[in-house]
Amino acid sequence: MQAAPETIYQALYRPERGGLERDTATKLRTRRRSRRPRRRPDQRATRFVDPGTLINQRPAEVQDRIQPGHWEGGLIVGQGNRSAIATLVERSTRYLMLLHLLGGRGADQVLDALVREISGLPIPLARSLTWDQGSEMSRHDEFTAATGVPVYFCEPAKPWQRGSNENTNGLLRQYFPKGTDLSVHTAADLAAVAAELNARPRKILGWTTPASQLDKLVATLDLPDVAIIG
């Protein structure tokens, strides 16, 4: 007998009984007792995304994680969907950068933050960006024009297609809980959290850290340390 992951999640969270038992939820990293059921792909319409920018159009070197400079991005959203922090994870090293959004979480603020951050990277570390189909990326053409970095979009309702970013966003909820105002955190706060996670050993990296992996990469590419920001 086989069951889909969504079926298992729904059985565990039992929404008709109020979600997970309190004692069980406290053992989870997110401490959440409830979970929103995942929608089917056909339940969400593709908005501003054209077929040429879908994830299946990414070059093979993005998928295999060998070539550096390919990033996954997204937002973690605060109370009432009014505030957010933009997150970027480099696919080969899992290096994290957190972007401070000034004045909101719309397309204008995300565009400004992404251009500011990606423009500061050397070309070998700025090759592509993969995002979900959130409206905050509706100005992706302008981002590409400003940085030379193409944007690829996940299929609707398939966040696992940018799994490194999704997993990292889950870790970030330890520092930025759901239902809180994320606008109170300064750029310095975000840099400190990113530095802490980048110094955390990861099993997938052979128990090395994202920071050490990035340092090794920079040495290989003979890049100046000052070019690495975040």
CSV table of C-alpha atoms in Angstrom, one decimal:
chain,number,residue,atom,x,y,z
A,1,MET,CA,0.0,0.0,0.0
A,2,GLN,CA,1.3,3.5,-0.9
A,3,ALA,CA,0.1,6.9,0.2
A,4,ALA,CA,0.9,10.3,-1.2
A,5,PRO,CA,2.8,12.7,1.1
A,6,GLU,CA,-0.1,15.1,1.3
A,7,THR,CA,-2.4,12.2,2.5
A,8,ILE,CA,0.0,11.4,5.3
A,9,TYR,CA,0.3,15.0,6.4
A,10,GLN,CA,-3.5,15.4,6.5
A,11,ALA,CA,-3.8,12.2,8.5
A,12,LEU,CA,-1.2,13.4,11.0
A,13,TYR,CA,-2.5,16.9,11.4
A,14,ARG,CA,-6.2,15.8,11.7
A,15,PRO,CA,-7.7,19.3,11.1
A,16,GLU,CA,-11.1,18.1,12.3
A,17,ARG,CA,-9.6,17.5,15.7
A,18,GLY,CA,-7.7,20.8,15.9
A,19,GLY,CA,-4.4,19.6,14.4
A,20,LEU,CA,-1.4,17.9,16.1
A,21,GLU,CA,-1.5,17.2,19.8
A,22,ARG,CA,0.2,20.0,21.8
A,23,ASP,CA,2.9,17.7,23.2
A,24,THR,CA,3.7,16.4,19.7
A,25,ALA,CA,3.8,19.9,18.1
A,26,THR,CA,6.4,21.1,20.7
A,27,LYS,CA,8.8,18.5,19.4
A,28,LEU,CA,8.7,19.9,15.9
A,29,ARG,CA,11.2,22.6,14.7
A,30,THR,CA,8.3,24.8,13.6
A,31,ARG,CA,6.1,24.0,16.7
A,32,ARG,CA,3.0,24.3,14.5
A,33,ARG,CA,-0.1,22.4,15.4
A,34,SER,CA,-1.9,23.1,12.2
A,35,ARG,CA,-1.1,22.9,8.5
A,36,ARG,CA,-2.7,24.3,5.4
A,37,PRO,CA,-3.5,21.5,2.9
A,38,ARG,CA,-1.5,21.7,-0.3
A,39,ARG,CA,-3.5,22.7,-3.3
A,40,ARG,CA,-3.4,20.8,-6.5
A,41,PRO,CA,-1.4,22.3,-9.3
A,42,ASP,CA,-4.5,23.1,-11.4
A,43,GLN,CA,-6.0,25.0,-8.6
A,44,ARG,CA,-3.7,28.0,-9.0
A,45,ALA,CA,-3.5,29.9,-12.3
A,46,THR,CA,-0.1,30.9,-13.8
A,47,ARG,CA,0.0,34.6,-13.7
A,48,PHE,CA,2.9,36.7,-15.2
A,49,VAL,CA,5.0,33.7,-16.0
A,50,ASP,CA,5.6,32.7,-19.6
A,51,PRO,CA,6.6,29.2,-20.7
A,52,GLY,CA,10.1,30.2,-21.4
A,53,THR,CA,10.8,31.0,-17.8
A,54,LEU,CA,9.4,27.8,-16.2
A,55,ILE,CA,11.8,25.6,-14.3
A,56,ASN,CA,11.9,22.9,-17.0
A,57,GLN,CA,13.7,25.4,-19.2
A,58,ARG,CA,16.7,25.7,-16.8
A,59,PRO,CA,20.0,24.5,-18.2
A,60,ALA,CA,21.2,21.1,-17.0
A,61,GLU,CA,24.1,22.7,-15.0
A,62,VAL,CA,21.5,24.3,-12.7
A,63,GLN,CA,20.0,21.0,-11.8
A,64,ASP,CA,23.2,19.1,-11.0
A,65,ARG,CA,24.4,21.6,-8.4
A,66,ILE,CA,28.0,21.4,-9.7
A,67,GLN,CA,28.3,24.8,-11.2
A,68,PRO,CA,28.1,27.6,-8.6
A,69,GLY,CA,26.1,30.8,-8.8
A,70,HIS,CA,22.6,29.3,-9.1
A,71,TRP,CA,20.3,30.6,-6.4
A,72,GLU,CA,16.8,29.7,-5.1
A,73,GLY,CA,14.8,32.4,-3.6
A,74,GLY,CA,11.5,33.1,-1.7
A,75,LEU,CA,9.9,35.0,1.1
A,76,ILE,CA,9.1,34.2,4.7
A,77,VAL,CA,6.0,36.2,5.5
A,78,GLY,CA,5.0,37.8,8.8
A,79,GLN,CA,1.8,38.7,10.6
A,80,GLY,CA,-1.1,39.4,8.4
A,81,ASN,CA,1.0,39.0,5.3
A,82,ARG,CA,2.2,42.6,5.8
A,83,SER,CA,5.9,42.1,6.3
A,84,ALA,CA,8.4,39.7,4.9
A,85,ILE,CA,12.1,38.8,4.6
A,86,ALA,CA,13.5,37.7,1.2
A,87,THR,CA,15.8,34.6,1.3
A,88,LEU,CA,18.4,33.4,-1.1
A,89,VAL,CA,20.1,30.0,-1.0
A,90,GLU,CA,23.0,29.1,-3.3
A,91,ARG,CA,22.4,25.6,-4.7
A,92,SER,CA,25.9,24.1,-4.6
A,93,THR,CA,27.0,25.4,-1.2
A,94,ARG,CA,23.6,26.1,0.5
A,95,TYR,CA,25.0,29.5,1.5
A,96,LEU,CA,22.2,31.8,2.7
A,97,MET,CA,21.6,35.5,2.2
A,98,LEU,CA,18.7,37.4,3.9
A,99,LEU,CA,17.4,40.5,2.2
A,100,HIS,CA,16.0,43.4,4.2
A,101,LEU,CA,12.8,44.7,2.5
A,102,LEU,CA,12.3,48.4,3.0
A,103,GLY,CA,8.7,49.7,3.1
A,104,GLY,CA,6.8,46.5,2.3
A,105,ARG,CA,6.9,43.1,0.6
A,106,GLY,CA,5.6,43.9,-2.9
A,107,ALA,CA,7.3,43.7,-6.3
A,108,ASP,CA,8.9,47.1,-6.0
A,109,GLN,CA,10.6,46.3,-2.7
A,110,VAL,CA,11.7,42.8,-3.8
A,111,LEU,CA,13.1,44.1,-7.1
A,112,ASP,CA,15.2,46.7,-5.3
A,113,ALA,CA,16.5,44.3,-2.7
A,114,LEU,CA,17.4,41.6,-5.3
A,115,VAL,CA,19.1,44.0,-7.7
A,116,ARG,CA,21.1,45.5,-4.8
A,117,GLU,CA,22.2,42.1,-3.5
A,118,ILE,CA,22.9,40.2,-6.7
A,119,SER,CA,24.6,43.1,-8.4
A,120,GLY,CA,27.3,42.9,-5.6
A,121,LEU,CA,28.2,39.4,-6.6
A,122,PRO,CA,30.9,38.4,-9.1
A,123,ILE,CA,29.7,36.9,-12.3
A,124,PRO,CA,30.6,33.3,-11.4
A,125,LEU,CA,28.4,33.5,-8.3
A,126,ALA,CA,25.4,35.2,-10.1
A,127,ARG,CA,24.2,32.9,-12.9
A,128,SER,CA,20.5,32.2,-12.3
A,129,LEU,CA,17.6,32.6,-9.8
A,130,THR,CA,14.7,30.2,-9.2
A,131,TRP,CA,11.6,31.5,-7.5
A,132,ASP,CA,7.9,30.5,-7.0
A,133,GLN,CA,5.1,32.2,-8.8
A,134,GLY,CA,4.4,34.8,-6.2
A,135,SER,CA,3.4,38.2,-7.4
A,136,GLU,CA,6.4,39.8,-5.7
A,137,MET,CA,8.4,38.6,-8.7
A,138,SER,CA,6.2,40.2,-11.3
A,139,ARG,CA,9.0,42.5,-12.2
A,140,HIS,CA,11.5,39.7,-13.0
A,141,ASP,CA,12.2,41.0,-16.5
A,142,GLU,CA,13.5,44.3,-14.9
A,143,PHE,CA,15.6,42.3,-12.5
A,144,THR,CA,17.2,40.3,-15.4
A,145,ALA,CA,17.8,43.5,-17.4
A,146,ALA,CA,19.6,45.1,-14.4
A,147,THR,CA,21.7,42.1,-13.4
A,148,GLY,CA,22.0,39.8,-16.4
A,149,VAL,CA,20.7,37.0,-14.2
A,150,PRO,CA,17.8,34.9,-15.7
A,151,VAL,CA,14.8,34.0,-13.5
A,152,TYR,CA,13.1,30.6,-13.6
A,153,PHE,CA,9.8,29.8,-11.9
A,154,CYS,CA,8.6,26.7,-10.2
A,155,GLU,CA,5.4,25.1,-11.4
A,156,PRO,CA,2.3,26.2,-9.5
A,157,ALA,CA,1.9,24.6,-6.1
A,158,LYS,CA,5.2,22.8,-6.3
A,159,PRO,CA,7.5,24.5,-3.8
A,160,TRP,CA,9.7,21.4,-3.5
A,161,GLN,CA,11.1,22.4,-6.9
A,162,ARG,CA,13.2,24.9,-4.9
A,163,GLY,CA,13.7,22.6,-2.0
A,164,SER,CA,16.9,24.1,-0.6
A,165,ASN,CA,15.2,27.4,-0.2
A,166,GLU,CA,12.1,25.8,1.3
A,167,ASN,CA,14.1,23.8,3.8
A,168,THR,CA,16.1,26.8,4.8
A,169,ASN,CA,13.0,28.9,5.3
A,170,GLY,CA,11.8,26.2,7.7
A,171,LEU,CA,15.0,26.6,9.7
A,172,LEU,CA,14.5,30.4,9.7
A,173,ARG,CA,11.2,30.0,11.5
A,174,GLN,CA,13.2,29.3,14.7
A,175,TYR,CA,14.3,33.0,14.5
A,176,PHE,CA,11.3,34.5,12.8
A,177,PRO,CA,8.2,32.7,14.1
A,178,LYS,CA,5.0,32.8,12.1
A,179,GLY,CA,2.5,35.4,13.1
A,180,THR,CA,5.1,38.0,14.1
A,181,ASP,CA,6.0,41.3,12.6
A,182,LEU,CA,9.1,40.8,10.5
A,183,SER,CA,9.6,44.5,9.8
A,184,VAL,CA,11.0,45.0,13.3
A,185,HIS,CA,14.2,43.2,12.3
A,186,THR,CA,17.1,45.3,11.0
A,187,ALA,CA,19.5,44.4,8.2
A,188,ALA,CA,22.1,43.8,10.9
A,189,ASP,CA,19.7,41.3,12.6
A,190,LEU,CA,19.2,39.5,9.4
A,191,ALA,CA,23.0,39.3,8.7
A,192,ALA,CA,23.6,37.8,12.2
A,193,VAL,CA,21.0,35.1,11.6
A,194,ALA,CA,22.4,34.3,8.2
A,195,ALA,CA,25.9,34.1,9.6
A,196,GLU,CA,24.7,31.7,12.3
A,197,LEU,CA,23.0,29.3,9.8
A,198,ASN,CA,25.9,29.5,7.4
A,199,ALA,CA,28.2,28.3,10.3
A,200,ARG,CA,25.9,25.3,11.1
A,201,PRO,CA,27.3,22.0,9.8
A,202,ARG,CA,25.0,20.2,7.4
A,203,LYS,CA,24.7,16.5,6.7
A,204,ILE,CA,24.2,17.1,3.0
A,205,LEU,CA,27.6,18.9,2.9
A,206,GLY,CA,29.4,16.1,4.7
A,207,TRP,CA,29.1,17.9,8.0
A,208,THR,CA,30.9,20.9,6.7
A,209,THR,CA,29.2,24.4,6.7
A,210,PRO,CA,27.8,26.5,4.0
A,211,ALA,CA,30.3,29.2,4.9
A,212,SER,CA,33.3,26.9,4.6
A,213,GLN,CA,32.0,25.6,1.3
A,214,LEU,CA,31.7,29.1,0.0
A,215,ASP,CA,35.2,30.0,1.2
A,216,LYS,CA,36.5,26.9,-0.7
A,217,LEU,CA,34.6,27.9,-3.8
A,218,VAL,CA,36.0,31.5,-3.7
A,219,ALA,CA,39.5,30.1,-3.4
A,220,THR,CA,39.0,27.9,-6.4
A,221,LEU,CA,37.6,30.7,-8.5
A,222,ASP,CA,40.3,33.1,-7.2
A,223,LEU,CA,37.7,35.7,-6.2
A,224,PRO,CA,38.3,38.5,-3.7
A,225,ASP,CA,36.7,38.0,-0.3
A,226,VAL,CA,35.1,41.5,-0.5
A,227,ALA,CA,32.9,40.3,-3.3
A,228,ILE,CA,31.0,38.0,-1.0
A,229,ILE,CA,28.1,39.7,0.7
A,230,GLY,CA,25.0,38.8,2.6
